[in-house]
């Protein structure tokens, strides 16, 4: 059965986020309220050209069976390496592969990858064709253009004419980064473009969506699925179908679970984990003082100690 067609309109995805959606965080989001689909952080296809790179790629492509369906996102420009990586991803049991064509990071763009591909459509097309040889369903995640919104029709048509299994459109250009509101007004036009060029492609919209309820107005316009990225920082329960208020204890328990997962998967170093604390230590009285204490910690053990103290101080 076609992988993407198993999902009913209105399905939800946790966006790929480098340095964020590793196995520990995905497990934590699954514990809070799971999306219908997970994506990995992106993996550079050049990783597979060296032993060390291959080892690192395998680390970042680790997942638990209970995270299925999970899609591996990859990035790069070399068709041979794209195929090799897509094949490796397939062997790891991923049911589908996604090509990143939207990342604005200057190091990525300097190699021609990510949103750099918007300026080299021939390379983008070759990338899709190469990935398809793996036999996996191939999807693309991209933006509306590189420097101007006026690029959107040509760019999205080129992609759709390759009939990707799914297309995720982040409703901004590369130049806009995340500095302007997502262009929701363009959704009807994008739906029409998709129906004109590749009606069988599953269409996913991304950008500024807060939660499932917020995403509903997008789905009603003929979009198949919604993808949420930073919304999960504001509300780790954002994938709840019926949102409800969560207590401080629930947030602390979720934070503790994240610590457990970070240890379970032997993730290091400690400091990047602190970036997540504002997700959990938020929206309750005294949160900013408590968060300041967590920011001074130097290990998971110290963080656990503070958790125990604030629980017993009740
Ligand atoms: C920290 C961070 C890392 C990201 N890494 C990736 C990535 O690896 N691949 C990708 O396609 N997009 C990446 N993105 C972009 C998100 O997937 C998403 O397109 C963007 O944040 C807009 O959606 P949102 O408003 O729901 O966050 C990243 C975004 C953030 C904030």
CSV table of C-alpha atoms and ligand atoms in Angstrom, one decimal:
chain,number,residue,atom,x,y,z
A,1,UNK,CA,0.0,0.0,0.0
A,2,UNK,CA,1.2,3.5,-0.8
A,3,UNK,CA,2.8,4.7,2.4
A,4,UNK,CA,1.3,8.2,2.4
A,5,UNK,CA,-2.2,7.1,1.5
A,6,UNK,CA,-2.7,5.3,4.8
A,7,UNK,CA,-3.1,8.7,6.6
A,8,UNK,CA,-6.5,10.4,6.7
A,9,UNK,CA,-6.7,14.1,5.8
A,10,UNK,CA,-5.8,16.1,8.9
A,11,UNK,CA,-2.8,14.0,9.9
A,12,UNK,CA,0.0,15.6,11.9
A,13,UNK,CA,3.7,15.5,11.7
A,14,UNK,CA,6.5,16.6,14.1
A,15,UNK,CA,8.8,18.7,11.9
A,16,UNK,CA,12.4,17.7,11.4
A,17,UNK,CA,14.6,20.0,13.6
A,18,UNK,CA,18.3,19.7,13.7
A,19,UNK,CA,19.6,19.5,17.2
A,20,UNK,CA,16.1,19.0,18.5
A,21,UNK,CA,14.2,16.0,17.2
A,22,UNK,CA,16.7,13.4,18.2
A,23,UNK,CA,15.5,10.0,19.5
A,24,UNK,CA,15.2,11.3,23.1
A,25,UNK,CA,13.0,14.2,22.2
A,26,UNK,CA,10.9,12.2,19.8
A,27,UNK,CA,10.3,9.7,22.6
A,28,UNK,CA,9.3,12.6,24.9
A,29,UNK,CA,6.9,14.0,22.4
A,30,UNK,CA,5.4,10.6,21.9
A,31,UNK,CA,4.9,10.3,25.7
A,32,UNK,CA,3.1,13.7,25.8
A,33,UNK,CA,0.9,13.3,22.7
A,34,UNK,CA,2.2,11.6,19.6
A,35,UNK,CA,1.9,13.0,16.1
A,36,UNK,CA,0.8,10.7,13.3
A,37,UNK,CA,4.3,10.8,11.8
A,38,UNK,CA,7.8,11.6,13.0
A,39,UNK,CA,10.7,12.9,11.0
A,40,UNK,CA,14.3,12.6,11.9
A,41,UNK,CA,16.8,15.5,12.0
A,42,UNK,CA,18.4,15.8,8.6
A,43,UNK,CA,21.4,13.7,7.6
A,44,UNK,CA,24.0,14.8,5.2
A,45,UNK,CA,24.3,12.3,2.3
A,46,UNK,CA,28.0,12.9,2.2
A,47,UNK,CA,28.2,11.2,5.6
A,48,UNK,CA,28.2,7.9,3.9
A,49,UNK,CA,31.5,8.6,2.1
A,50,UNK,CA,33.6,8.0,5.3
A,51,UNK,CA,33.7,5.5,8.1
A,52,UNK,CA,33.3,8.1,10.8
A,53,UNK,CA,30.5,9.9,8.8
A,54,UNK,CA,28.7,6.6,8.4
A,55,UNK,CA,29.0,5.9,12.1
A,56,UNK,CA,27.6,9.4,13.0
A,57,UNK,CA,24.8,9.0,10.4
A,58,UNK,CA,23.8,5.7,12.0
A,59,UNK,CA,23.7,7.3,15.4
A,60,UNK,CA,21.4,10.1,14.2
A,61,UNK,CA,19.2,7.6,12.3
A,62,UNK,CA,18.6,5.5,15.4
A,63,UNK,CA,14.9,5.1,16.2
A,64,UNK,CA,12.7,2.8,18.2
A,65,UNK,CA,10.1,0.6,16.5
A,66,UNK,CA,7.3,2.4,18.4
A,67,UNK,CA,8.2,5.6,16.6
A,68,UNK,CA,7.0,4.2,13.4
A,69,UNK,CA,5.8,5.7,11.1
A,70,UNK,CA,9.0,7.7,11.0
A,71,UNK,CA,10.6,9.3,8.0
A,72,UNK,CA,14.3,9.9,7.5
A,73,UNK,CA,15.2,13.3,6.2
A,74,UNK,CA,18.4,13.7,4.2
A,75,UNK,CA,20.1,16.6,2.5
A,76,UNK,CA,22.7,17.0,-0.2
A,77,UNK,CA,23.2,17.5,-3.9
A,78,UNK,CA,25.2,14.5,-5.3
A,79,UNK,CA,22.7,12.0,-6.9
A,80,UNK,CA,25.0,9.0,-6.2
A,81,UNK,CA,25.3,9.9,-2.6
A,82,UNK,CA,21.6,10.6,-2.4
A,83,UNK,CA,20.8,7.2,-3.7
A,84,UNK,CA,23.3,5.5,-1.5
A,85,UNK,CA,21.8,7.2,1.6
A,86,UNK,CA,18.3,6.5,0.6
A,87,UNK,CA,19.2,2.8,0.2
A,88,UNK,CA,20.9,2.8,3.6
A,89,UNK,CA,17.8,4.4,5.1
A,90,UNK,CA,15.6,1.8,3.5
A,91,UNK,CA,17.8,-1.0,5.0
A,92,UNK,CA,17.3,0.6,8.4
A,93,UNK,CA,13.6,0.0,8.1
A,94,UNK,CA,12.4,3.5,7.3
A,95,UNK,CA,9.2,3.4,5.2
A,96,UNK,CA,10.0,6.7,3.3
A,97,UNK,CA,12.7,9.3,2.7
A,98,UNK,CA,12.4,13.0,2.6
A,99,UNK,CA,14.7,15.4,0.8
A,100,UNK,CA,15.5,18.7,2.4
A,101,UNK,CA,15.2,21.6,0.0
A,102,UNK,CA,14.4,24.4,2.4
A,103,UNK,CA,17.2,24.7,5.0
A,104,UNK,CA,18.5,28.3,5.0
A,105,UNK,CA,21.6,27.6,7.0
A,106,UNK,CA,24.5,29.4,5.3
A,107,UNK,CA,26.8,26.4,5.6
A,108,UNK,CA,24.2,24.1,4.0
A,109,UNK,CA,23.4,26.7,1.3
A,110,UNK,CA,27.1,27.2,0.5
A,111,UNK,CA,27.3,23.6,-0.6
A,112,UNK,CA,24.3,24.1,-2.9
A,113,UNK,CA,22.1,22.0,-0.5
A,114,UNK,CA,18.9,22.8,1.4
A,115,UNK,CA,17.2,26.0,0.1
A,116,UNK,CA,20.2,26.3,-2.3
A,117,UNK,CA,18.5,23.8,-4.5
A,118,UNK,CA,15.7,26.3,-5.2
A,119,UNK,CA,18.3,28.2,-7.3
A,120,UNK,CA,19.4,25.0,-9.1
A,121,UNK,CA,16.2,23.2,-10.1
A,122,UNK,CA,18.0,20.8,-12.4
A,123,UNK,CA,20.0,19.5,-9.4
A,124,UNK,CA,16.8,19.3,-7.3
A,125,UNK,CA,15.2,17.2,-10.0
A,126,UNK,CA,18.2,14.9,-10.3
A,127,UNK,CA,18.1,14.5,-6.5
A,128,UNK,CA,14.5,13.4,-6.5
A,129,UNK,CA,15.1,11.0,-9.4
A,130,UNK,CA,18.1,9.5,-7.7
A,131,UNK,CA,16.3,9.0,-4.4
A,132,UNK,CA,13.4,7.3,-6.2
A,133,UNK,CA,15.7,4.6,-7.5
A,134,UNK,CA,15.9,3.3,-3.9
A,135,UNK,CA,12.3,2.2,-4.2
A,136,UNK,CA,11.2,4.2,-1.2
A,137,UNK,CA,8.4,6.8,-1.4
A,138,UNK,CA,10.3,10.1,-1.9
A,139,UNK,CA,8.9,13.4,-0.4
A,140,UNK,CA,10.4,16.9,-0.5
A,141,UNK,CA,10.3,19.7,2.1
A,142,UNK,CA,10.8,23.1,0.8
A,143,UNK,CA,10.0,26.8,0.9
A,144,UNK,CA,8.1,29.2,-1.4
A,145,UNK,CA,11.2,30.5,-3.1
A,146,UNK,CA,14.8,31.6,-2.4
A,147,UNK,CA,14.6,35.4,-2.4
A,148,UNK,CA,11.1,36.3,-3.6
A,149,UNK,CA,7.6,34.9,-3.3
A,150,UNK,CA,7.3,35.4,-7.1
A,151,UNK,CA,9.4,32.3,-7.5
A,152,UNK,CA,6.8,30.0,-6.0
A,153,UNK,CA,4.8,28.9,-9.0
A,154,UNK,CA,7.8,27.9,-11.1
A,155,UNK,CA,9.6,26.2,-8.3
A,156,UNK,CA,6.7,24.3,-6.9
A,157,UNK,CA,5.6,23.2,-10.4
A,158,UNK,CA,9.0,21.9,-11.1
A,159,UNK,CA,8.9,19.8,-8.0
A,160,UNK,CA,5.3,18.6,-8.5
A,161,UNK,CA,6.1,17.6,-12.1
A,162,UNK,CA,8.5,15.0,-10.5
A,163,UNK,CA,5.4,13.6,-8.7
A,164,UNK,CA,6.9,13.3,-5.2
A,165,UNK,CA,4.9,11.0,-3.0
A,166,UNK,CA,4.5,14.0,-0.6
A,167,UNK,CA,5.4,17.7,-0.6
A,168,UNK,CA,5.8,19.8,2.5
A,169,UNK,CA,5.6,23.6,1.9
A,170,UNK,CA,7.0,25.8,4.6
A,171,UNK,CA,5.1,29.0,3.8
A,172,UNK,CA,8.1,31.4,3.6
A,173,UNK,CA,11.0,32.1,1.3
A,174,UNK,CA,14.6,31.3,2.3
A,175,UNK,CA,15.2,35.1,2.5
A,176,UNK,CA,12.3,35.5,4.9
A,177,UNK,CA,13.9,32.9,7.3
A,178,UNK,CA,11.4,32.8,10.1
A,179,UNK,CA,11.1,36.6,10.4
A,180,UNK,CA,7.7,37.2,8.8
A,181,UNK,CA,4.4,35.4,9.4
A,182,UNK,CA,3.8,32.3,7.3
A,183,UNK,CA,1.9,33.1,4.1
A,184,UNK,CA,-1.4,31.3,4.9
A,185,UNK,CA,-3.1,33.4,2.2
A,186,UNK,CA,-1.3,31.3,-0.5
A,187,UNK,CA,-2.7,28.0,0.6
A,188,UNK,CA,-5.6,27.9,-1.9
A,189,UNK,CA,-3.2,28.7,-4.7
A,190,UNK,CA,-0.8,25.9,-3.6
A,191,UNK,CA,-3.6,23.4,-3.4
A,192,UNK,CA,-4.7,24.3,-6.9
A,193,UNK,CA,-1.1,24.0,-8.2
A,194,UNK,CA,-0.8,20.6,-6.6
A,195,UNK,CA,-4.1,19.4,-8.1
A,196,UNK,CA,-3.0,20.7,-11.5
A,197,UNK,CA,0.4,19.1,-11.7
A,198,UNK,CA,0.3,16.1,-9.4
A,199,UNK,CA,-3.1,15.4,-7.8
A,200,UNK,CA,-1.7,12.2,-6.3
A,201,UNK,CA,0.9,14.0,-4.2
A,202,UNK,CA,0.2,14.3,-0.5
A,203,UNK,CA,0.3,18.0,0.4
A,204,UNK,CA,1.6,19.1,3.8
A,205,UNK,CA,1.7,22.6,5.1
A,206,UNK,CA,4.2,24.0,7.6
A,207,UNK,CA,4.9,27.3,9.3
A,208,UNK,CA,3.6,28.9,12.6
A,209,UNK,CA,1.0,26.2,13.3
A,210,UNK,CA,0.5,26.1,17.1
A,211,UNK,CA,-1.4,22.9,17.6
A,212,UNK,CA,-3.9,20.4,16.0
A,213,UNK,CA,-6.9,22.8,16.4
A,214,UNK,CA,-4.9,25.6,14.8
A,215,UNK,CA,-4.1,23.3,11.9
A,216,UNK,CA,-7.7,22.5,11.3
A,217,UNK,CA,-8.4,25.7,9.3
A,218,UNK,CA,-5.5,24.6,7.0
A,219,UNK,CA,-6.9,21.2,6.5
A,220,UNK,CA,-10.3,22.6,5.6
A,221,UNK,CA,-8.7,24.2,2.5
A,222,UNK,CA,-7.9,20.9,0.9
A,223,UNK,CA,-4.5,20.3,2.5
A,224,UNK,CA,-3.7,16.7,3.6
A,225,UNK,CA,-1.5,17.1,6.6
A,226,UNK,CA,0.0,19.7,8.9
A,227,UNK,CA,3.6,19.8,10.2
A,228,UNK,CA,4.4,21.5,13.5
A,229,UNK,CA,7.9,22.5,14.5
A,230,UNK,CA,8.4,25.3,17.1
A,231,UNK,CA,4.8,24.9,18.3
A,232,UNK,CA,6.1,22.0,20.3
A,233,UNK,CA,8.4,24.3,22.3
A,234,UNK,CA,5.3,26.4,23.4
A,235,UNK,CA,3.2,23.4,24.1
A,236,UNK,CA,4.8,19.9,24.2
A,237,UNK,CA,1.2,18.5,24.2
A,238,UNK,CA,0.4,20.3,20.9
A,239,UNK,CA,-0.4,17.0,19.1
A,240,UNK,CA,-3.4,16.3,21.4
A,241,UNK,CA,-6.5,15.9,19.4
A,242,UNK,CA,-8.5,17.4,22.2
A,243,UNK,CA,-6.3,20.0,23.9
A,244,UNK,CA,-6.5,20.4,27.7
A,245,UNK,CA,-4.6,22.3,30.3
A,246,UNK,CA,-1.6,20.5,31.8
A,247,UNK,CA,-0.5,20.9,35.4
A,248,UNK,CA,2.9,21.8,36.6
A,249,UNK,CA,3.4,18.2,37.7
A,250,UNK,CA,2.7,16.9,34.3
A,251,UNK,CA,5.3,19.3,32.8
A,252,UNK,CA,7.9,18.3,35.4
A,253,UNK,CA,7.1,14.6,34.8
A,254,UNK,CA,7.6,15.1,31.1
A,255,UNK,CA,10.9,16.9,31.7
A,256,UNK,CA,12.1,14.0,33.9
A,257,UNK,CA,11.1,11.6,31.1
A,258,UNK,CA,13.3,13.6,28.7
A,259,UNK,CA,16.2,13.3,31.1
A,260,UNK,CA,15.6,9.5,31.3
A,261,UNK,CA,15.6,9.3,27.5
A,262,UNK,CA,18.8,11.4,27.1
A,263,UNK,CA,20.5,9.0,29.5
A,264,UNK,CA,19.0,5.9,28.0
A,265,UNK,CA,20.3,6.7,24.6
A,266,UNK,CA,23.7,7.9,26.0
A,267,UNK,CA,23.3,11.3,24.4
A,268,UNK,CA,26.1,13.8,25.1
A,269,UNK,CA,27.1,16.5,25.9
A,270,UNK,CA,24.8,17.8,28.7
A,271,UNK,CA,24.5,21.5,27.9
A,272,UNK,CA,22.4,21.2,24.7
A,273,UNK,CA,19.8,19.5,26.9
A,274,UNK,CA,19.3,22.7,28.8
A,275,UNK,CA,17.8,24.4,25.7
A,276,UNK,CA,14.8,22.2,26.2
A,277,UNK,CA,14.1,23.1,29.8
A,278,UNK,CA,12.1,26.2,28.9
A,279,UNK,CA,9.6,23.9,27.3
A,280,UNK,CA,8.8,22.3,30.6
A,281,UNK,CA,9.5,25.0,33.1
A,282,UNK,CA,7.0,27.4,31.7
A,283,UNK,CA,3.5,28.8,32.3
A,284,UNK,CA,3.3,28.2,36.0
A,285,UNK,CA,3.9,30.5,39.0
A,286,UNK,CA,7.7,30.9,39.8
A,287,UNK,CA,8.7,29.2,36.5
A,288,UNK,CA,11.4,31.8,35.6
A,289,UNK,CA,13.2,31.5,39.0
A,290,UNK,CA,13.2,27.7,38.8
A,291,UNK,CA,14.4,27.8,35.2
A,292,UNK,CA,17.3,30.0,36.2
A,293,UNK,CA,18.3,27.3,38.7
A,294,UNK,CA,18.2,24.6,36.0
A,295,UNK,CA,20.3,26.7,33.7
A,296,UNK,CA,23.1,26.6,36.3
A,297,UNK,CA,23.2,22.8,36.4
A,298,UNK,CA,26.1,20.9,34.9
A,299,UNK,CA,24.7,17.4,34.7
A,300,UNK,CA,21.5,15.4,34.5
A,301,UNK,CA,22.1,14.4,38.2
A,302,UNK,CA,22.0,18.0,39.2
A,303,UNK,CA,18.9,18.6,37.2
A,304,UNK,CA,17.2,15.6,38.9
A,305,UNK,CA,18.2,17.0,42.3
A,306,UNK,CA,16.4,20.3,41.6
A,307,UNK,CA,13.4,18.4,40.3
A,308,UNK,CA,13.3,16.5,43.6
A,309,UNK,CA,13.6,19.7,45.6
A,310,UNK,CA,10.8,21.6,43.9
A,311,UNK,CA,8.5,18.6,44.2
A,312,UNK,CA,9.1,18.2,47.9
A,313,UNK,CA,8.8,22.0,48.5
A,314,UNK,CA,5.1,21.7,47.7
B,1,LIG,C1,16.1,24.4,15.6
B,1,LIG,C2,15.5,24.1,14.3
B,1,LIG,C3,16.1,23.1,13.5
B,1,LIG,C4,15.6,22.8,12.2
B,1,LIG,N1,16.1,21.8,11.5
B,1,LIG,C5,15.5,21.4,10.3
B,1,LIG,C6,15.9,20.2,9.6
B,1,LIG,O1,16.8,19.5,10.0
B,1,LIG,N2,15.2,19.9,8.5
B,1,LIG,C7,14.2,20.7,8.0
B,1,LIG,O2,13.6,20.4,6.9
B,1,LIG,N3,13.8,21.8,8.6
B,1,LIG,C8,14.4,22.1,9.8
B,1,LIG,N4,13.9,23.2,10.5
B,1,LIG,C9,12.7,23.9,10.0
B,1,LIG,C10,11.4,23.3,10.6
B,1,LIG,O3,11.3,22.0,10.2
B,1,LIG,C11,10.2,24.1,10.1
B,1,LIG,O4,10.1,24.1,8.7
B,1,LIG,C12,10.2,25.6,10.6
B,1,LIG,O5,10.6,25.7,12.0
B,1,LIG,C13,8.9,26.2,10.4
B,1,LIG,O6,7.8,25.5,11.0
B,1,LIG,P1,7.3,26.0,12.5
B,1,LIG,O7,6.8,27.4,12.4
B,1,LIG,O8,6.2,25.0,12.8
B,1,LIG,O9,8.5,25.9,13.5
B,1,LIG,C14,14.4,23.5,11.7
B,1,LIG,C15,13.9,24.5,12.5
B,1,LIG,C16,14.4,24.8,13.8
B,1,LIG,C17,13.7,25.9,14.7
